[in-house]
CSV table of C-alpha atoms in Angstrom, one decimal:
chain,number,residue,atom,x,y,z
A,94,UNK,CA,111.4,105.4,168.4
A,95,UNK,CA,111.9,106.3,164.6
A,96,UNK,CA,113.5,103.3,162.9
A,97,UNK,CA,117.1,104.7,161.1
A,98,UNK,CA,116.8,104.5,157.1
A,99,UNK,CA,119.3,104.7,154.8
A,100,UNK,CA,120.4,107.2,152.5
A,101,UNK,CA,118.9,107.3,149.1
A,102,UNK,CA,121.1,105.6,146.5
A,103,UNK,CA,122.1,107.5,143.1
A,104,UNK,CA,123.2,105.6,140.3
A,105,UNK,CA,127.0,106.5,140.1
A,106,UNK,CA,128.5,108.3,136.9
A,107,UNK,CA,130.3,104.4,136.5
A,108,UNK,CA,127.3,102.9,137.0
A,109,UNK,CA,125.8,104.7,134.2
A,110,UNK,CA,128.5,104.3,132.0
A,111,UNK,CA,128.9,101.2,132.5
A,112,UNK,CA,124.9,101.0,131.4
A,113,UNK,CA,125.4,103.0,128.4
A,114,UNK,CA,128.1,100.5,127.2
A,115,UNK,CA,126.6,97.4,127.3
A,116,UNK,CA,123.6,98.5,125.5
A,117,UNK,CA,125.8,100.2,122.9
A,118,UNK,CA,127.3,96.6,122.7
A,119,UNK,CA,123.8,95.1,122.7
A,120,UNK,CA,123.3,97.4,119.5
A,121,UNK,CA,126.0,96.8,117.9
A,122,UNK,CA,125.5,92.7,118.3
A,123,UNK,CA,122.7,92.8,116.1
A,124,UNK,CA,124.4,94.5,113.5
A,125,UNK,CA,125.1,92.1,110.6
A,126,UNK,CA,127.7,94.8,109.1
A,127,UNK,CA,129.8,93.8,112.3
A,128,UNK,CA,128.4,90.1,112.7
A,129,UNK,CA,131.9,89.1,112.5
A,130,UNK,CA,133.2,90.8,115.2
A,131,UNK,CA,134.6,89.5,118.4
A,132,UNK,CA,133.6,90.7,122.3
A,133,UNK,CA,137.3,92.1,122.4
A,134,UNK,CA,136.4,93.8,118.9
A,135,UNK,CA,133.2,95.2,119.3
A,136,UNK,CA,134.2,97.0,123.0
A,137,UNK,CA,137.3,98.3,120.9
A,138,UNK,CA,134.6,99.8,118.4
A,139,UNK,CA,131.8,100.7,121.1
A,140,UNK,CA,134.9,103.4,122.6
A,141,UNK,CA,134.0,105.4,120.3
A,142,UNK,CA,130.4,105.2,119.8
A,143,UNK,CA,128.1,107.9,121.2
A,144,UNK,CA,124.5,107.0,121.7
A,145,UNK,CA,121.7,109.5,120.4
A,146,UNK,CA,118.4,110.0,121.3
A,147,UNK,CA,116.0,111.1,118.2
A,148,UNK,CA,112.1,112.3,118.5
A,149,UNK,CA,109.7,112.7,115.5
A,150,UNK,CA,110.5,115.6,113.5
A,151,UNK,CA,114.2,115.6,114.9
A,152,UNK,CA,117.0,115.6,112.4
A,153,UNK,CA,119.6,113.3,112.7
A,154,UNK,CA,121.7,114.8,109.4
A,155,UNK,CA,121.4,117.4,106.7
A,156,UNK,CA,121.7,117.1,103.2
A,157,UNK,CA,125.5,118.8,102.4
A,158,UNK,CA,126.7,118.5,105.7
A,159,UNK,CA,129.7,117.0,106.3
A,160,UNK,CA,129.7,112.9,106.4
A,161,UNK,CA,131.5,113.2,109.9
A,162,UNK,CA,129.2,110.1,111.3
A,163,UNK,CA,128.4,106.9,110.8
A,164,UNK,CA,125.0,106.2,111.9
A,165,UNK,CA,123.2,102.4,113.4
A,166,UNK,CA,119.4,102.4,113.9
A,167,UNK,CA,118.7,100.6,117.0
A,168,UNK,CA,115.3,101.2,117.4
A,169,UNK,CA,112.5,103.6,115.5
A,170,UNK,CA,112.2,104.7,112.3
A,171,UNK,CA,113.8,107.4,109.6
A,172,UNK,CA,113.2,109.3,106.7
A,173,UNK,CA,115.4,109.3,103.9
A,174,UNK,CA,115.0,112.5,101.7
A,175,UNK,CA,116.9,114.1,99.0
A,176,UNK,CA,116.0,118.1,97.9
A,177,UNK,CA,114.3,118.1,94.4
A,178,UNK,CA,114.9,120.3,92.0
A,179,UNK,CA,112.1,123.4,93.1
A,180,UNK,CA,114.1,122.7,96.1
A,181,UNK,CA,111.1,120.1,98.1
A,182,UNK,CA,112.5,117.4,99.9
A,183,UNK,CA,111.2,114.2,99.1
A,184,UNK,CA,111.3,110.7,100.5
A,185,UNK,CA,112.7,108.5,98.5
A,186,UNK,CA,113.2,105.7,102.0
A,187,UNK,CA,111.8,104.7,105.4
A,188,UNK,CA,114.6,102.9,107.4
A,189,UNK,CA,114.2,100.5,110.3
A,190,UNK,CA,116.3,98.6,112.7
A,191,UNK,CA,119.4,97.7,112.0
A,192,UNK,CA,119.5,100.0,109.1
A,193,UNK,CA,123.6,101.5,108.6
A,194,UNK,CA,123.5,104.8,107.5
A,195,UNK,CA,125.1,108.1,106.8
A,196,UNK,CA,129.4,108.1,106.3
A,197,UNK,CA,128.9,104.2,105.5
A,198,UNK,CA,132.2,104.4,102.9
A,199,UNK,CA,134.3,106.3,105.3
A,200,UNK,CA,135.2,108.9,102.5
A,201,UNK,CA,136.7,111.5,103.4
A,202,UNK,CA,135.8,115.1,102.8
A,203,UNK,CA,132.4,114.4,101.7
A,204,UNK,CA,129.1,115.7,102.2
A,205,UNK,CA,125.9,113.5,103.4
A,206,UNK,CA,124.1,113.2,99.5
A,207,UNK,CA,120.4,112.9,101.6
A,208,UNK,CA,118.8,113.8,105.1
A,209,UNK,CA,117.7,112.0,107.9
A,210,UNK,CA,115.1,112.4,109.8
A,211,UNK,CA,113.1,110.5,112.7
A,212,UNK,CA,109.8,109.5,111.9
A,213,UNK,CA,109.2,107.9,115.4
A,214,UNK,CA,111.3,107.7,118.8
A,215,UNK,CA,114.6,106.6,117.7
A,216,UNK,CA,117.6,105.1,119.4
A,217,UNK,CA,120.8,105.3,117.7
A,218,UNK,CA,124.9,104.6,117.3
A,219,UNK,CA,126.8,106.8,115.9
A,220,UNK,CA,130.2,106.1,114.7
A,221,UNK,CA,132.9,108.7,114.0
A,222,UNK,CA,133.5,108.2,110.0
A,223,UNK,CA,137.6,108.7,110.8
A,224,UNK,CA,137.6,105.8,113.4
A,225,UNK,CA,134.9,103.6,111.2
A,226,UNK,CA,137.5,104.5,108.2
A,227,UNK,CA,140.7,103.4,110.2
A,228,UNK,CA,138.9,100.1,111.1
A,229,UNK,CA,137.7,99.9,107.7
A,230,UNK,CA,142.1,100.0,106.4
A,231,UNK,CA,142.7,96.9,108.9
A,232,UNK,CA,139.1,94.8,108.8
A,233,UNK,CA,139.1,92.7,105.7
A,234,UNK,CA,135.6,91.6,107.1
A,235,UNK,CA,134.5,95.0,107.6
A,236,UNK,CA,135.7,96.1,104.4
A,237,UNK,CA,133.6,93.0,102.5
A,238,UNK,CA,130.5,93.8,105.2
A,239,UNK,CA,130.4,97.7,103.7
A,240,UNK,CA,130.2,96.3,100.0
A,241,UNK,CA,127.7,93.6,100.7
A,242,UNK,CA,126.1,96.5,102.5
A,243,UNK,CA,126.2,98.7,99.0
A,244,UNK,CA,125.7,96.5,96.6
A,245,UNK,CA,122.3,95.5,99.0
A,246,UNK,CA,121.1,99.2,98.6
A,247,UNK,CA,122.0,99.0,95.0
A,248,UNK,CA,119.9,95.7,94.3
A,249,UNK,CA,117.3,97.7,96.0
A,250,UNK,CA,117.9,101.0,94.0
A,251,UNK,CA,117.9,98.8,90.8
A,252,UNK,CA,114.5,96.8,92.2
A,253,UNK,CA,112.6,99.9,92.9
A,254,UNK,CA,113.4,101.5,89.5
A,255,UNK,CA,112.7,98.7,87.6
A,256,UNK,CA,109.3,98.8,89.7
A,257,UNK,CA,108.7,102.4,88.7
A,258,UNK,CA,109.0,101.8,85.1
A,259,UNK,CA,107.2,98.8,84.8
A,260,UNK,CA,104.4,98.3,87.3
A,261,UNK,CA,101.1,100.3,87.7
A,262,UNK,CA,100.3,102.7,90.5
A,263,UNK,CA,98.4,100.3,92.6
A,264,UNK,CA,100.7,97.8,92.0
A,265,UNK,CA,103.8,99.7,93.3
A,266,UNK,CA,102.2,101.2,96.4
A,267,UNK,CA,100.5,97.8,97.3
A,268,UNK,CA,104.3,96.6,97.5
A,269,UNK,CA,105.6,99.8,99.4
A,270,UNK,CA,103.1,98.8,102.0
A,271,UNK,CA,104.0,95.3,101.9
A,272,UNK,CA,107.3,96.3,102.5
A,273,UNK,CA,106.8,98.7,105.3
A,274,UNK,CA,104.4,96.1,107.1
A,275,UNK,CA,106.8,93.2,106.8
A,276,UNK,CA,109.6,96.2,109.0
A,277,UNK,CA,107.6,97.9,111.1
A,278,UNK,CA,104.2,95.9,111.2
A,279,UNK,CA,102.8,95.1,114.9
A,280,UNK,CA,100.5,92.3,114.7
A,281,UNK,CA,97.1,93.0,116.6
A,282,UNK,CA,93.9,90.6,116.3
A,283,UNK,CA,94.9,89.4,113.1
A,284,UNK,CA,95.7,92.6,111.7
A,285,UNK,CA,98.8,94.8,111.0
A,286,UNK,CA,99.3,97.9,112.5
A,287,UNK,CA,102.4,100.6,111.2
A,288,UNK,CA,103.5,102.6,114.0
A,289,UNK,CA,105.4,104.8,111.5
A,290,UNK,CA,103.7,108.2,110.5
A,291,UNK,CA,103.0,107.6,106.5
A,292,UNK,CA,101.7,110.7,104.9
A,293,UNK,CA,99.8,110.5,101.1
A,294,UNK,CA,102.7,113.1,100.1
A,295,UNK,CA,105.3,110.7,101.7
A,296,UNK,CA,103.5,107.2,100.2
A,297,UNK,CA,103.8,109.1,96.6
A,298,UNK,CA,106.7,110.2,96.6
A,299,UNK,CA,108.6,106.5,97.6
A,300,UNK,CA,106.3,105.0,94.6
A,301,UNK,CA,106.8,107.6,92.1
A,302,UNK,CA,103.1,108.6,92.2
A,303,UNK,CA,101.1,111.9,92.5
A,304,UNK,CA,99.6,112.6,96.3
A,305,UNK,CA,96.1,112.7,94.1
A,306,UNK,CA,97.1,109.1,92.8
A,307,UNK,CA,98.2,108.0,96.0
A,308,UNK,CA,94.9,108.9,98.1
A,309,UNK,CA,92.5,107.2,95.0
A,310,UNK,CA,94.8,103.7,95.2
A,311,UNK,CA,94.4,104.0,99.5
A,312,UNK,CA,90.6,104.6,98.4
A,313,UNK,CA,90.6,101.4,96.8
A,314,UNK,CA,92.4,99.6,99.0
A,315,UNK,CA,89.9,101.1,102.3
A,316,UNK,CA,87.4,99.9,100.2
A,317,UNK,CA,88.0,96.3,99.2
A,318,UNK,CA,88.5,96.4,103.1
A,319,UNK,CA,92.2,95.1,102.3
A,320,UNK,CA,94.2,98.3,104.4
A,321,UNK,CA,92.3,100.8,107.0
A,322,UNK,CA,93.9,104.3,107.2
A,323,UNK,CA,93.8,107.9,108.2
A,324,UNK,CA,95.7,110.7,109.2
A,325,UNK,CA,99.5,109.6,109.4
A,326,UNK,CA,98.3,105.9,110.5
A,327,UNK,CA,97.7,102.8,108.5
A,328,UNK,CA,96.5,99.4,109.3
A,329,UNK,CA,96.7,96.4,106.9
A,330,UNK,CA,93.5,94.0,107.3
A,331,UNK,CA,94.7,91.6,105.1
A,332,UNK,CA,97.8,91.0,104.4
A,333,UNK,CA,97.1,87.9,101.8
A,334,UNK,CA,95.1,90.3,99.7
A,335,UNK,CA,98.0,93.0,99.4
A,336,UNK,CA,100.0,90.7,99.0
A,337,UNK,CA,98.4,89.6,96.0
A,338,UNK,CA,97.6,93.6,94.7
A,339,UNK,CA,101.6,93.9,94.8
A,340,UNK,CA,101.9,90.9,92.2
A,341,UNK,CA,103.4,88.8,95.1
């Protein structure tokens, strides 16, 4: 006699939902812009989130179109690139986790100035810009987050120009590298792996270099045995030493 099993279990269209929310509020707890937040607050916010699934290459907003979104990196990476004038786009940032992004003022009728794009597999929020700009008219806290938020991005802005017009080539690109190490780095038998694709075009154009000048500094570097690199994939050997190439 053939013991009786029981039916397969599905997970329910509840159960699922109730999955998706609490790792939309998972997010959203490790993101400083709402660090101030409540339980009651955030699950009044997470209503209207939708959560978005991003693979390399996959764009996750155009330069011009509308600013309809508010976006929260949870996990991965993304390009930020603005058209030049013959009409190349160019990356002028590499964002990681929590990076805020896209509608961040809550303007209205605007356009997104810059596209996004995933580098790697990326996980995130995204946050309709009328609710975000509703909560924005009520939230003191949210309000103050959004210009700590900007005035962050323009310290940067102001840093990385300042960088550009004073620093040599090697210099600047030893401290891109620092930076993206000290985001994205994975530790692995005393060395530091990126996981992020990063082209020579891409390294040159976030320090204002040529590709040409770009490949002779990674040269230099492969050959002070200081970073290890090939096609899309870079590995700092010693992190002391670039440190020290970026003036740090």
């Amino acid at each position: 006699m053939f013991k009786e099993q029981a039916p397969p279990s599905f997970p329910t269209a509840t159960a699922v939902t109730d999955d998706r929310q609490r790792t939309s509020l998972r997010l959203l707890r490790r993101t400083p812009l709402v660090g101030s937040f409540s339980d009651a607050d955030l699950l009044a916010l997470e209503i209207h989130t939708q959560m978005l699934q991003r693979w390399p290459g996959d764009l996750v907003h155009g330069h011009g179109d509308d600013a309809d979104y508010l976006f929260i990196l949870a996990t991965g990476a993304v390009k930020i690139s603005r058209p030049s004038r013959r009409g190349q786009d160019v990356v002028f940032d590499i964002f990681g986790p929590p990076a805020v992004f896209g509608a961040v003022s809550g303007s209205r009728g605007t356009g997104y100035p810059d596209t996004a794009t995933a580098l790697t597999h990326s996980q995130l929020l995204a946050i309709p810009a009328a609710a975000f700009r509703a909560m924005l008219e009520t939230r003191a806290d949210l309000a103050l987050g959004v210009l700590d938020e900007l005035a962050h991005r323009h310290e940067r802005a102001q840093q990385h120009i300042r960088r550009l017009s004073s620093e040599e080539a090697g210099v600047r690109i030893a401290a891109r590298l620092l930076e993206l190490a000290d985001t994205f780095g994975e530790p692995r038998e005393g060395c530091i792996d990126l996981p992020i694709p990063l082209t020579r075009a891409d390294l040159a154009a976030l320090t204002g270099v040529t590709p040409e000048t770009a490949s002779r500094v990674m040269s230099r570097l492969r050959a002070d045995h200081i970073v290890d690199s090939g096609r899309c994939w870079t590995t700092i050997l010693d992190r002391r030493r670039l440190a020290a190439a970026a003036g740090h």
